[in-house]
mmCIF file of C-alpha atoms in Angstrom:
data_model
loop_
_atom_site.group_PDB
_atom_site.id
_atom_site.type_symbol
_atom_site.label_atom_id
_atom_site.label_comp_id
_atom_site.label_asym_id
_atom_site.label_seq_id
_atom_site.Cartn_x
_atom_site.Cartn_y
_atom_site.Cartn_z
ATOM 1 C CA UNK F 1 14.330 5.467 25.719
ATOM 2 C CA UNK F 2 10.816 5.201 24.304
ATOM 3 C CA UNK F 3 7.730 6.254 26.210
ATOM 4 C CA UNK F 4 4.440 4.414 26.337
ATOM 5 C CA UNK F 5 3.047 6.960 23.869
ATOM 6 C CA UNK F 6 5.864 6.137 21.435
ATOM 7 C CA UNK F 7 5.174 2.417 21.678
ATOM 8 C CA UNK F 8 1.462 3.070 21.145
ATOM 9 C CA UNK F 9 2.250 5.127 18.045
ATOM 10 C CA UNK F 10 4.432 2.273 16.800
ATOM 11 C CA UNK F 11 1.589 -0.196 17.345
ATOM 12 C CA UNK F 12 -0.881 2.048 15.498
ATOM 13 C CA UNK F 13 1.606 2.362 12.616
ATOM 14 C CA UNK F 14 2.186 -1.390 12.322
ATOM 15 C CA UNK F 15 -1.546 -2.091 12.509
ATOM 16 C CA UNK F 16 -2.249 0.527 9.854
ATOM 17 C CA UNK F 17 0.466 -0.827 7.545
ATOM 18 C CA UNK F 18 -0.747 -4.426 7.952
ATOM 19 C CA UNK F 19 -4.413 -3.635 7.289
ATOM 20 C CA UNK F 20 -3.561 -1.353 4.368
ATOM 21 C CA UNK F 21 -1.332 -3.964 2.740
ATOM 22 C CA UNK F 22 -3.935 -6.717 3.121
ATOM 23 C CA UNK F 23 -6.679 -4.547 1.599
ATOM 24 C CA UNK F 24 -4.468 -3.494 -1.298
ATOM 25 C CA UNK F 25 -3.461 -7.084 -2.057
ATOM 26 C CA UNK F 26 -7.104 -8.205 -2.057
ATOM 27 C CA UNK F 27 -8.355 -5.306 -4.140
ATOM 28 C CA UNK F 28 -5.250 -4.797 -6.232
ATOM 29 C CA UNK F 29 -4.800 -8.393 -7.414
ATOM 30 C CA UNK F 30 -7.898 -8.558 -9.653
ATOM 31 C CA UNK F 31 -7.344 -4.973 -10.808
ATOM 32 C CA UNK F 32 -3.701 -5.642 -11.681
ATOM 33 C CA UNK F 33 -4.690 -8.851 -13.461
ATOM 34 C CA UNK F 34 -7.253 -6.957 -15.529
ATOM 35 C CA UNK F 35 -4.764 -4.224 -16.397
ATOM 36 C CA UNK F 36 -2.179 -6.794 -17.461
ATOM 37 C CA UNK F 37 -4.632 -8.721 -19.656
ATOM 38 C CA UNK F 38 -7.086 -6.191 -21.034
ATOM 39 C CA UNK F 39 -6.889 -4.768 -24.536
ATOM 40 C CA UNK F 40 -9.153 -1.835 -23.708
ATOM 41 C CA UNK F 41 -7.859 1.234 -25.549
ATOM 42 C CA UNK F 42 -8.421 3.565 -22.578
ATOM 43 C CA UNK F 43 -6.556 1.418 -20.063
ATOM 44 C CA UNK F 44 -4.042 4.252 -19.673
ATOM 45 C CA UNK F 45 -6.702 6.352 -17.926
ATOM 46 C CA UNK F 46 -7.054 3.766 -15.157
ATOM 47 C CA UNK F 47 -3.263 3.441 -14.921
ATOM 48 C CA UNK F 48 -2.938 7.233 -14.607
ATOM 49 C CA UNK F 49 -5.494 7.317 -11.779
ATOM 50 C CA UNK F 50 -3.634 4.557 -9.934
ATOM 51 C CA UNK F 51 -0.275 6.323 -10.377
ATOM 52 C CA UNK F 52 -1.633 9.736 -9.328
ATOM 53 C CA UNK F 53 -0.392 9.470 -5.687
ATOM 54 C CA UNK F 54 3.162 9.184 -7.031
ATOM 55 C CA UNK F 55 3.087 12.790 -8.253
ATOM 56 C CA UNK F 56 0.353 14.332 -6.115
ATOM 57 C CA UNK F 57 1.531 16.058 -2.900
ATOM 58 C CA UNK F 58 0.345 13.987 0.098
ATOM 59 C CA UNK F 59 -1.223 17.035 1.732
ATOM 60 C CA UNK F 60 -3.367 17.635 -1.358
ATOM 61 C CA UNK F 61 -4.703 14.087 -1.285
ATOM 62 C CA UNK F 62 -5.201 14.330 2.472
ATOM 63 C CA UNK F 63 -7.028 17.652 2.117
ATOM 64 C CA UNK F 64 -9.565 16.310 -0.362
ATOM 65 C CA UNK F 65 -10.034 13.152 1.690
ATOM 66 C CA UNK F 66 -10.636 15.321 4.741
ATOM 67 C CA UNK F 67 -13.335 17.200 2.855
ATOM 68 C CA UNK F 68 -14.926 14.005 1.535
ATOM 69 C CA UNK F 69 -14.852 12.122 4.837
ATOM 70 C CA UNK F 70 -15.699 15.069 7.091
ATOM 71 C CA UNK F 71 -19.197 15.822 8.429
ATOM 72 C CA UNK F 72 -19.966 18.207 5.553
ATOM 73 C CA UNK F 73 -18.549 15.897 2.883
ATOM 74 C CA UNK F 74 -20.453 13.358 0.776
ATOM 75 C CA UNK F 75 -19.074 10.286 2.548
ATOM 76 C CA UNK F 76 -18.986 11.706 6.067
ATOM 77 C CA UNK F 77 -22.413 13.294 5.674
ATOM 78 C CA UNK F 78 -23.871 9.998 4.479
ATOM 79 C CA UNK F 79 -22.326 8.153 7.407
ATOM 80 C CA UNK F 80 -23.861 10.594 9.882
ATOM 81 C CA UNK F 81 -27.237 10.453 8.112
ATOM 82 C CA UNK F 82 -27.181 6.667 8.575
ATOM 83 C CA UNK F 83 -26.577 7.045 12.294
ATOM 84 C CA UNK F 84 -22.817 6.666 12.284
ATOM 85 C CA UNK F 85 -20.028 9.206 12.459
ATOM 86 C CA UNK F 86 -17.815 10.858 9.901
ATOM 87 C CA UNK F 87 -14.547 9.082 9.133
ATOM 88 C CA UNK F 88 -12.318 12.118 9.506
ATOM 89 C CA UNK F 89 -9.896 11.901 12.452
ATOM 90 C CA UNK F 90 -10.571 8.187 12.946
ATOM 91 C CA UNK F 91 -8.453 5.091 12.382
ATOM 92 C CA UNK F 92 -10.850 3.993 9.622
ATOM 93 C CA UNK F 93 -10.160 7.281 7.863
ATOM 94 C CA UNK F 94 -6.438 6.599 8.168
ATOM 95 C CA UNK F 95 -6.927 3.233 6.468
ATOM 96 C CA UNK F 96 -8.829 4.809 3.573
ATOM 97 C CA UNK F 97 -6.173 7.458 3.100
ATOM 98 C CA UNK F 98 -3.331 4.929 3.319
ATOM 99 C CA UNK F 99 -4.983 2.583 0.826
ATOM 100 C CA UNK F 100 -5.330 5.370 -1.729
ATOM 101 C CA UNK F 101 -1.856 6.767 -1.125
ATOM 102 C CA UNK F 102 -0.046 3.406 -1.237
ATOM 103 C CA UNK F 103 -2.082 2.027 -4.139
ATOM 104 C CA UNK F 104 0.551 2.392 -6.906
ATOM 105 C CA UNK F 105 3.216 0.730 -4.763
ATOM 106 C CA UNK F 106 1.144 -2.463 -4.698
ATOM 107 C CA UNK F 107 -0.783 -2.497 -7.968
ATOM 108 C CA UNK F 108 2.099 -1.598 -10.285
ATOM 109 C CA UNK F 109 4.414 -4.459 -9.133
ATOM 110 C CA UNK F 110 1.479 -6.881 -9.414
ATOM 111 C CA UNK F 111 0.639 -5.647 -12.900
ATOM 112 C CA UNK F 112 4.272 -6.016 -13.997
ATOM 113 C CA UNK F 113 4.410 -9.526 -12.539
ATOM 114 C CA UNK F 114 1.233 -10.606 -14.330
ATOM 115 C CA UNK F 115 2.457 -9.054 -17.586
ATOM 116 C CA UNK F 116 5.703 -11.014 -17.262
ATOM 117 C CA UNK F 117 3.750 -14.264 -17.011
ATOM 118 C CA UNK F 118 2.609 -13.790 -20.605
ATOM 119 C CA UNK F 119 -0.246 -15.445 -22.414
ATOM 120 C CA UNK F 120 1.413 -18.690 -23.449
ATOM 121 C CA UNK F 121 1.301 -20.447 -20.023
ATOM 122 C CA UNK F 122 -2.366 -19.537 -19.731
ATOM 123 C CA UNK F 123 -3.090 -20.835 -23.235
ATOM 124 C CA UNK F 124 -1.303 -24.098 -22.472
ATOM 125 C CA UNK F 125 -3.362 -24.504 -19.305
ATOM 126 C CA UNK F 126 -6.515 -23.808 -21.319
ATOM 127 C CA UNK F 127 -5.663 -26.631 -23.736
ATOM 128 C CA UNK F 128 -5.573 -28.931 -20.688
ATOM 129 C CA UNK F 129 -9.164 -27.860 -19.957
ATOM 130 C CA UNK F 130 -8.322 -25.788 -16.914
ATOM 131 C CA UNK F 131 -11.026 -23.279 -16.057
ATOM 132 C CA UNK F 132 -10.167 -19.555 -15.983
ATOM 133 C CA UNK F 133 -10.128 -19.639 -12.183
ATOM 134 C CA UNK F 134 -7.884 -22.726 -12.146
ATOM 135 C CA UNK F 135 -5.531 -21.069 -14.612
ATOM 136 C CA UNK F 136 -5.312 -17.996 -12.442
ATOM 137 C CA UNK F 137 -4.803 -19.880 -9.161
ATOM 138 C CA UNK F 138 -2.473 -22.632 -10.351
ATOM 139 C CA UNK F 139 -0.525 -20.895 -13.118
ATOM 140 C CA UNK F 140 -0.627 -17.106 -12.870
ATOM 141 C CA UNK F 141 -0.315 -16.728 -9.099
ATOM 142 C CA UNK F 142 2.705 -19.062 -8.641
ATOM 143 C CA UNK F 143 4.534 -17.476 -11.576
ATOM 144 C CA UNK F 144 3.818 -13.988 -10.220
ATOM 145 C CA UNK F 145 4.960 -14.823 -6.667
ATOM 146 C CA UNK F 146 7.988 -12.457 -6.723
ATOM 147 C CA UNK F 147 5.680 -9.614 -7.724
ATOM 148 C CA UNK F 148 3.405 -10.334 -4.761
ATOM 149 C CA UNK F 149 6.385 -10.278 -2.424
ATOM 150 C CA UNK F 150 7.576 -6.956 -3.827
ATOM 151 C CA UNK F 151 4.079 -5.449 -3.732
ATOM 152 C CA UNK F 152 3.456 -6.505 -0.129
ATOM 153 C CA UNK F 153 6.764 -5.192 1.179
ATOM 154 C CA UNK F 154 6.630 -1.919 -0.760
ATOM 155 C CA UNK F 155 3.036 -1.293 0.319
ATOM 156 C CA UNK F 156 3.858 -2.053 3.946
ATOM 157 C CA UNK F 157 7.069 0.007 3.989
ATOM 158 C CA UNK F 158 5.457 2.953 2.220
ATOM 159 C CA UNK F 159 2.616 3.025 4.741
ATOM 160 C CA UNK F 160 5.135 3.052 7.595
ATOM 161 C CA UNK F 161 6.560 6.328 6.360
ATOM 162 C CA UNK F 162 3.354 8.204 5.550
ATOM 163 C CA UNK F 163 3.096 11.657 7.041
ATOM 164 C CA UNK F 164 1.153 14.269 5.074
ATOM 165 C CA UNK F 165 -1.888 12.127 4.293
ATOM 166 C CA UNK F 166 -2.281 10.671 7.775
ATOM 167 C CA UNK F 167 -1.755 14.045 9.419
ATOM 168 C CA UNK F 168 -4.439 15.690 7.271
ATOM 169 C CA UNK F 169 -7.060 12.967 7.513
ATOM 170 C CA UNK F 170 -6.317 11.600 10.986
ATOM 171 C CA UNK F 171 -4.866 14.513 12.867
ATOM 172 C CA UNK F 172 -2.592 13.691 15.766
ATOM 173 C CA UNK F 173 -4.694 11.855 18.343
ATOM 174 C CA UNK F 174 -2.490 9.755 20.682
ATOM 175 C CA UNK F 175 -3.543 6.115 20.805
ATOM 176 C CA UNK F 176 -5.898 6.493 17.846
ATOM 177 C CA UNK F 177 -4.424 8.259 14.820
ATOM 178 C CA UNK F 178 -0.921 9.224 15.932
ATOM 179 C CA UNK F 179 1.597 7.216 13.902
ATOM 180 C CA UNK F 180 5.376 7.035 14.262
ATOM 181 C CA UNK F 181 6.144 9.652 11.605
ATOM 182 C CA UNK F 182 3.971 12.185 13.450
ATOM 183 C CA UNK F 183 5.481 11.183 16.800
ATOM 184 C CA UNK F 184 8.953 11.852 15.370
ATOM 185 C CA UNK F 185 7.782 15.281 14.220
ATOM 186 C CA UNK F 186 6.419 16.030 17.689
ATOM 187 C CA UNK F 187 9.726 15.043 19.297
ATOM 188 C CA UNK F 188 11.689 17.255 16.914
ATOM 189 C CA UNK F 189 9.367 20.175 17.613
ATOM 190 C CA UNK F 190 9.954 19.637 21.330
ATOM 191 C CA UNK F 191 13.752 19.446 20.674
ATOM 192 C CA UNK F 192 13.724 15.908 22.086
ATOM 193 C CA UNK F 193 16.200 14.596 19.544
ATOM 194 C CA UNK F 194 17.064 11.474 21.531
ATOM 195 C CA UNK F 195 13.603 9.942 21.219
ATOM 196 C CA UNK F 196 13.333 11.208 17.648
ATOM 197 C CA UNK F 197 16.570 9.323 16.885
ATOM 198 C CA UNK F 198 15.255 6.110 18.433
ATOM 199 C CA UNK F 199 12.004 6.185 16.475
ATOM 200 C CA UNK F 200 13.606 7.315 13.215
ATOM 201 C CA UNK F 201 16.424 4.800 13.508
ATOM 202 C CA UNK F 202 13.961 1.996 14.159
ATOM 203 C CA UNK F 203 11.949 2.862 11.054
ATOM 204 C CA UNK F 204 15.114 3.221 8.990
ATOM 205 C CA UNK F 205 16.404 -0.180 10.060
ATOM 206 C CA UNK F 206 13.023 -1.848 9.529
ATOM 207 C CA UNK F 207 12.597 -0.387 6.043
ATOM 208 C CA UNK F 208 16.146 -1.310 5.049
ATOM 209 C CA UNK F 209 15.788 -4.913 6.226
ATOM 210 C CA UNK F 210 12.501 -5.310 4.353
ATOM 211 C CA UNK F 211 14.041 -4.032 1.120
ATOM 212 C CA UNK F 212 17.070 -6.295 1.568
ATOM 213 C CA UNK F 213 14.711 -9.256 2.004
ATOM 214 C CA UNK F 214 12.792 -8.315 -1.159
ATOM 215 C CA UNK F 215 15.921 -8.048 -3.304
ATOM 216 C CA UNK F 216 17.420 -11.222 -1.875
ATOM 217 C CA UNK F 217 14.280 -13.315 -2.308
ATOM 218 C CA UNK F 218 13.548 -11.930 -5.782
ATOM 219 C CA UNK F 219 17.092 -12.806 -6.806
ATOM 220 C CA UNK F 220 16.518 -16.317 -5.492
ATOM 221 C CA UNK F 221 13.317 -16.627 -7.495
ATOM 222 C CA UNK F 222 15.125 -15.330 -10.586
ATOM 223 C CA UNK F 223 17.951 -17.821 -10.156
ATOM 224 C CA UNK F 224 15.588 -20.778 -9.710
ATOM 225 C CA UNK F 225 13.153 -19.906 -12.503
ATOM 226 C CA UNK F 226 15.452 -20.346 -15.499
#
């Protein structure tokens, strides 16, 4: 029931979600660790910036990204001045928009996981002469494993369902920036409800199974930990 264009859109969506999640885990881990450990009095400002996509309409974020990454924007203009091309309506632009839009869904679970670790395990490791890096790798990361699982799945699942941001910054270019959510919209506009059902049902099932896995595995971690 799915066309080659639908399968291509699905591939673009999965690739976008995978790359976005990997970037957010790499960038978000040190940031979440800092937020969980710092005593800086203005930490709330950074937390508010990270949480902004939760309350900001996706089209607003996509609009300002389109301006920034377009040929007349600061980032797009710089790219063209260096001999490249602007990032608007490209897959790279989609990645940037998805990273910013899915940021709170990855960083907040990581921050909560690191906060739950507490300072005592780290202090005990320090008394055993473990370096700060050793303490982080051998103590903090294993104890925060459920948070990493939650962050990865939420970031991935949230990217799967993006619409407003990716439409604004990437447009609707088949094989390049067309993702499943936009393909579903196109099918509905064309009154092709059968293919819209297939794509929507596939995303619904995938998202549900990922959330079930998160809750089941986190419950297992919780049962084992005590």
